[in-house]
Amino acid sequence: MHILEKVDCVGTKAKKLRIAFAVMAIFGAASCSRAPTEPASVEGWPTIGGSYREDFYSPLKKISAENVDRLGLSWYADLDTDRGQEANPIIVDGVIYVSTAWSKVYAFDAKTGDQVWRFDPQVPGEKGFDACCDVGNRGVAAARGKIFVGALDGRLIALDARTGAVVWTAKTFDPETPYTITGAPRIVKDRVIIGNGGAEYGVRGYVTAYDIETGEKAWRFYTVPGDPAAGPDGEASDAVMKEKAASSWFGEWYKYGGGGTVWDAIVYDEDFDQVLIGVGNGSPWNYRIRSDGKGDNLFLSSIVALDAETGAYKWHYQETPAESWDFTATQPIILADIEIEGATRKVAMQAPKNGFFYVIDRSNGELATLPQPFVSVNWATGVDAKTGRPIVNEEAKWSASNDKNFVARPGAYGAHSWHPMAYSPDTGLVYIPTQDHMFGYQDEMGFRFHAGEWNLGNASATNVGPTSVEERGKSIKTIGASITAFDPSKQKTVWRVQHDGIGYGGILATGGNLLFQGEPNGMFSAYRASDGEKVWSFDAQSGAVAAAASYEIDGEQYVAVLAGFGGVVGIFSPYIKDPHVRPNGRLLVFKLDGDASLPDYEPPEFPFYPPEDEAPPSQVALGAGLYAGHCMRCHGAAAWSAGVIPDLRRSAVLISPEAWEQVVLDGALKSQGMVGFDDKLDQNDAEAIRAYIGEEARAAQHALTTLSE
Ligand code: CA
């Protein structure tokens, strides 16, 4: 069975279970503690992803496509944070543990919804400035009476599962550096492993393993080489850096970190006693600036297998050599045994940002099937069957031709990002929350590194570019999203559920022939896994971007999901159609015949605040450039925010030069993540930015008036 029925205090029963560590989970061998409640029977969900395989599949089938119309809210809990909620809840021994924005952790009785405890690591608000893509947290891990969370500011924290009290804290990086943690820790035997993010800012990626009991560091693996002049790191990655990675880099990448952060996928593969990590994009994105336009730049955009015990390199597969498009390979990795041409293969599956679907043989890192695109792709024509390398279109190599804007499909948001995909062994299909969009890239001449800010080397993303709505659409264009049902054995899309716009959530698949997914407009819906027919919907009042989990207590099946719109699409992307962003996130738990209901909620109106007098064009132009360099990555391209971080055109602060200065220069809203920029901007700059946003507000107001006439 998927998980334990009832965990007892002795480890023996647990050893037989598919998820041996769930054992050690709360009632582990080391300590024999009691859960806050003792339900008669529990089928849990002990890891984000449901098991070590992280397939986001629950075999439970009491809730099915036949009776899902009876599915109703059982209970809900309001959270105290208003940013994107990205965590998949875990359920162990009748308790739901879930992390929320700002790395807070809640424990609830999974049956009643009573809060057992909550933990706030008190991440300083200004650390939010270092988070490229919202201050979300994608979940916790459980083992041996402890709950583990990675805090945004780099602390890996072990909590007592019964009380939420801190057991130990490990510092995984210096919080003054622009690293962040948004991903979930993973349990690998006696250790807990965590990565980090920050490759847009200029950092060097790594993962670190810590002892579960003491928090002592066991090993670290760097994903890209450091400064050759500094010598070896004295870490598990030293040997392979010397043998393979170092010779694949040129120029002075180490000045910009090189990138390769492991910000999401870390999977323990019991079959081969190895850890698979998904490695991120290059820093900066621009390949000419990063590596003189030469070399594969290992291990950017790769899946790397590490020995679970020592962290030593075993094998790798690089999906995008010479990565230049923010094509991370950090997307969720699912482990499965699937039939390929009559033989059962132990594979790792990934649908990364670059748009091709990868099925990799876990024994050696080789392709088990030839990757095919799961979305429209224009940067490469395919993957070479002999070499396993993508066949990249010449015009896509944007940093090699400095006068052209290449509009890639997919672009930097990815054909698929962190939002979990699911694999159902019942249908043999992978369900990918797919995004179809375009994103512009142009070589940034005269690139200068700005410590602590985005350093992409991409003029198309960081310059303000064209200003009319039509023109903007050419640089960042959203075509749509879908649930793509993909057959990994045949490398073929079987069907799609086409969505309007992007910003859709992760997917849970169940034994009841169901898929669950949240929508940016606030609906949480169920589809038949066999054919994608929508069979149920619930108004969650806020977009759920996280994936749901499913569990059973006392014979009843539950589905749990966090609602709370956010993430990079919620921040950076304009043109999100009618996103529903509530003040606070929520945990929603459903069951058959659940009869709870949410309080009524009317989304507030946010009028535009254009200043009375038009600003001179030269000041607006100056402000536009400054906005693009300093403000855009949080407040949205073209001053257009999806609302998770304030849309400045709709901020009353805009009409007061004094208030504006206090916020922009003096950091009056620092505790909310809006740091003061007085080290980077002067009064004249601040006024220019205000003038630019003011004119954007006027244009938006005008468009609104014209529309309603
Ligand atoms: Ca990135």
XYZ file of C-alpha atoms in Angstrom, residues 383-646:
264
model
C 17.361 16.076 -29.572
C 20.051 14.190 -31.457
C 19.554 10.459 -30.882
C 23.285 9.717 -31.114
C 24.696 12.442 -28.904
C 21.672 13.128 -26.684
C 22.223 16.844 -27.280
C 19.569 19.350 -28.369
C 19.765 20.555 -31.977
C 19.738 24.299 -31.279
C 18.529 26.762 -33.910
C 21.230 29.271 -34.866
C 18.979 32.298 -34.313
C 18.288 31.086 -30.775
C 21.941 31.664 -29.855
C 21.114 35.250 -28.928
C 24.296 36.241 -27.140
C 26.275 35.467 -30.285
C 24.451 38.121 -32.328
C 24.258 41.370 -30.471
C 21.767 43.248 -32.603
C 18.865 40.832 -32.576
C 16.048 40.171 -30.141
C 15.304 36.449 -30.163
C 11.817 35.663 -28.921
C 11.987 32.146 -27.574
C 9.082 29.760 -27.179
C 9.064 28.616 -24.454
C 10.906 31.376 -22.613
C 12.134 32.052 -19.133
C 8.944 31.114 -17.260
C 9.436 27.681 -18.744
C 7.159 25.299 -20.583
C 6.756 23.930 -17.069
C 8.122 25.352 -13.829
C 8.088 24.075 -10.227
C 4.346 23.385 -10.160
C 4.277 19.640 -9.608
C 3.348 17.292 -12.426
C 1.781 13.937 -11.547
C 2.210 10.397 -12.846
C -0.608 7.889 -12.583
C 0.389 4.227 -12.847
C -3.312 3.552 -13.596
C -3.273 5.465 -16.879
C 0.480 5.386 -17.526
C 0.302 9.125 -18.217
C 2.207 12.085 -16.838
C 0.055 15.174 -16.255
C 2.082 18.329 -16.825
C 0.895 21.810 -15.828
C 2.188 23.303 -19.065
C 2.753 26.952 -19.937
C 2.932 28.172 -23.529
C 4.525 31.605 -23.777
C 7.265 33.648 -25.431
C 10.070 35.659 -23.909
C 12.602 37.991 -25.511
C 16.402 37.765 -25.301
C 18.956 40.267 -26.520
C 22.647 40.595 -25.819
C 23.295 43.318 -23.243
C 26.291 45.298 -24.421
C 28.277 47.071 -21.738
C 26.981 44.659 -19.089
C 27.885 45.695 -15.555
C 27.429 43.450 -12.543
C 25.179 44.951 -9.842
C 25.655 43.138 -6.528
C 22.369 42.019 -5.024
C 20.239 42.680 -8.106
C 19.307 40.745 -11.229
C 22.308 40.183 -13.462
C 21.001 38.513 -16.594
C 22.933 40.114 -19.438
C 19.598 40.095 -21.287
C 18.697 43.554 -22.567
C 15.266 42.385 -23.626
C 14.283 41.408 -20.086
C 15.851 44.255 -18.173
C 15.419 47.206 -20.516
C 12.036 48.760 -20.497
C 11.683 48.147 -24.213
C 8.629 49.111 -26.181
C 5.864 50.892 -24.340
C 2.570 50.352 -26.124
C 0.484 47.448 -24.944
C 0.743 45.846 -28.390
C 4.510 46.224 -28.454
C 4.905 44.841 -24.951
C 3.098 41.768 -26.085
C 5.945 41.023 -28.489
C 8.532 40.714 -25.741
C 6.554 38.731 -23.224
C 3.647 36.911 -24.731
C 1.366 34.502 -23.014
C -0.263 32.041 -25.347
C -1.911 29.809 -22.792
C -1.580 27.017 -20.294
C -2.806 23.464 -20.281
C -2.863 20.174 -18.519
C -0.809 18.074 -20.917
C -1.414 14.345 -20.577
C 1.822 12.841 -21.842
C 2.728 9.221 -22.502
C 6.377 8.920 -21.369
C 6.924 5.516 -23.028
C 5.851 6.729 -26.442
C 7.000 10.352 -25.958
C 3.653 11.594 -27.118
C 0.957 14.028 -25.981
C -2.283 12.067 -25.610
C -4.645 14.950 -24.812
C -4.690 18.451 -23.388
C -7.040 20.502 -21.263
C -6.525 23.980 -22.713
C -6.583 26.879 -20.222
C -6.898 30.607 -20.737
C -3.742 32.562 -19.776
C -1.063 31.203 -17.437
C -0.688 30.941 -13.657
C -2.228 27.490 -13.088
C -1.230 25.220 -10.212
C 0.461 21.881 -9.668
C -1.401 18.604 -10.197
C -2.427 15.719 -7.958
C -3.522 12.414 -9.553
C -5.548 9.829 -7.617
C -6.662 6.216 -7.869
C -10.199 7.529 -8.267
C -9.416 8.506 -11.906
C -9.093 12.154 -10.853
C -6.720 15.057 -11.309
C -6.885 18.143 -9.091
C -5.567 21.570 -10.092
C -5.992 25.205 -8.992
C -6.682 28.076 -11.375
C -5.502 31.711 -11.160
C -9.107 32.910 -11.039
C -9.566 31.180 -7.685
C -11.280 27.978 -8.778
C -9.978 24.592 -7.600
C -11.070 21.891 -10.031
C -11.084 18.163 -10.666
C -10.728 16.436 -14.037
C -11.056 12.815 -15.127
C -7.520 11.416 -15.396
C -8.539 9.221 -18.311
C -9.752 11.960 -20.664
C -9.437 15.392 -19.015
C -13.168 16.024 -18.676
C -13.773 18.633 -15.945
C -15.975 17.001 -13.318
C -15.908 19.333 -10.295
C -15.030 22.892 -9.263
C -14.905 24.874 -6.044
C -14.542 28.644 -5.575
C -11.418 28.878 -3.394
C -11.430 32.696 -3.648
C -7.695 32.729 -4.411
C -5.618 30.969 -7.027
C -4.034 27.720 -5.814
C -0.586 27.388 -7.382
C 0.590 24.527 -5.150
C -0.407 20.929 -5.751
C -2.902 19.093 -3.561
C -2.268 16.042 -1.346
C -4.625 13.204 -0.433
C -4.930 11.085 2.704
C -7.387 8.910 4.584
C -8.436 8.942 8.232
C -10.992 6.639 9.819
C -12.174 5.425 6.439
C -12.678 8.844 4.889
C -10.530 10.238 2.075
C -9.466 13.878 2.130
C -7.919 16.233 -0.421
C -5.874 19.141 0.942
C -4.501 22.158 -0.915
C -3.099 25.592 -0.144
C -4.826 28.516 -1.834
C -2.830 31.735 -2.233
C -1.921 33.140 -5.634
C 1.720 34.078 -6.216
C 5.080 32.931 -7.471
C 6.952 34.414 -10.403
C 3.904 34.576 -12.620
C 2.012 36.315 -9.826
C 4.743 38.910 -9.526
C 6.550 39.531 -12.762
C 4.069 38.720 -15.450
C 1.600 41.226 -16.751
C -1.534 40.094 -18.549
C -2.683 37.674 -15.892
C -6.336 37.582 -16.592
C -8.338 38.442 -13.516
C -6.127 36.762 -10.894
C -7.764 36.314 -7.526
C -5.371 37.412 -4.840
C -6.795 37.367 -1.353
C -5.188 39.100 1.603
C -4.355 35.775 3.249
C -3.549 32.282 2.089
C -5.633 29.330 3.229
C -5.415 25.615 3.708
C -8.509 23.955 2.251
C -9.447 20.360 3.053
C -12.198 18.516 1.195
C -14.085 15.250 1.679
C -17.250 13.624 0.333
C -20.318 15.402 1.712
C -18.138 18.013 3.433
C -20.473 20.871 4.327
C -18.207 23.677 5.529
C -18.221 26.935 3.594
C -15.934 29.906 3.187
C -16.973 33.338 4.411
C -18.175 35.685 1.673
C -15.440 37.677 0.048
C -15.519 40.544 -2.407
C -12.136 41.350 -3.950
C -11.392 45.015 -3.237
C -11.231 47.555 -6.062
C -7.833 49.028 -6.815
C -8.185 52.286 -8.741
C -5.318 53.824 -10.714
C -3.642 56.927 -9.287
C -2.378 59.020 -12.201
C -0.831 62.297 -11.037
C -2.584 65.509 -12.102
C 0.148 66.895 -14.335
C 1.835 65.061 -17.165
C 5.557 64.511 -16.670
C 8.080 65.579 -19.330
C 8.993 62.722 -21.719
C 12.707 62.904 -20.853
C 11.946 62.345 -17.174
C 9.565 59.493 -18.023
C 12.247 57.872 -20.189
C 14.823 58.111 -17.411
C 12.309 56.663 -14.967
C 11.431 53.833 -17.347
C 15.049 52.688 -17.503
C 15.504 52.933 -13.743
C 12.241 51.096 -13.143
C 13.383 48.257 -15.407
C 16.713 47.997 -13.628
C 15.546 48.211 -10.026
C 11.774 47.765 -9.657
C 10.443 45.547 -12.428
C 11.469 42.172 -11.086
C 9.064 42.575 -8.146
C 6.464 45.075 -9.339
C 6.059 43.645 -12.830
C 7.111 44.304 -16.404
C 5.856 47.656 -17.745
C 4.714 48.597 -14.210
C 1.960 46.029 -14.566
C 1.715 43.682 -11.588
C -0.559 40.705 -11.145
C -1.183 42.020 -7.642
C 0.801 39.799 -5.290
C 3.300 42.625 -4.851
C 1.570 46.016 -5.207
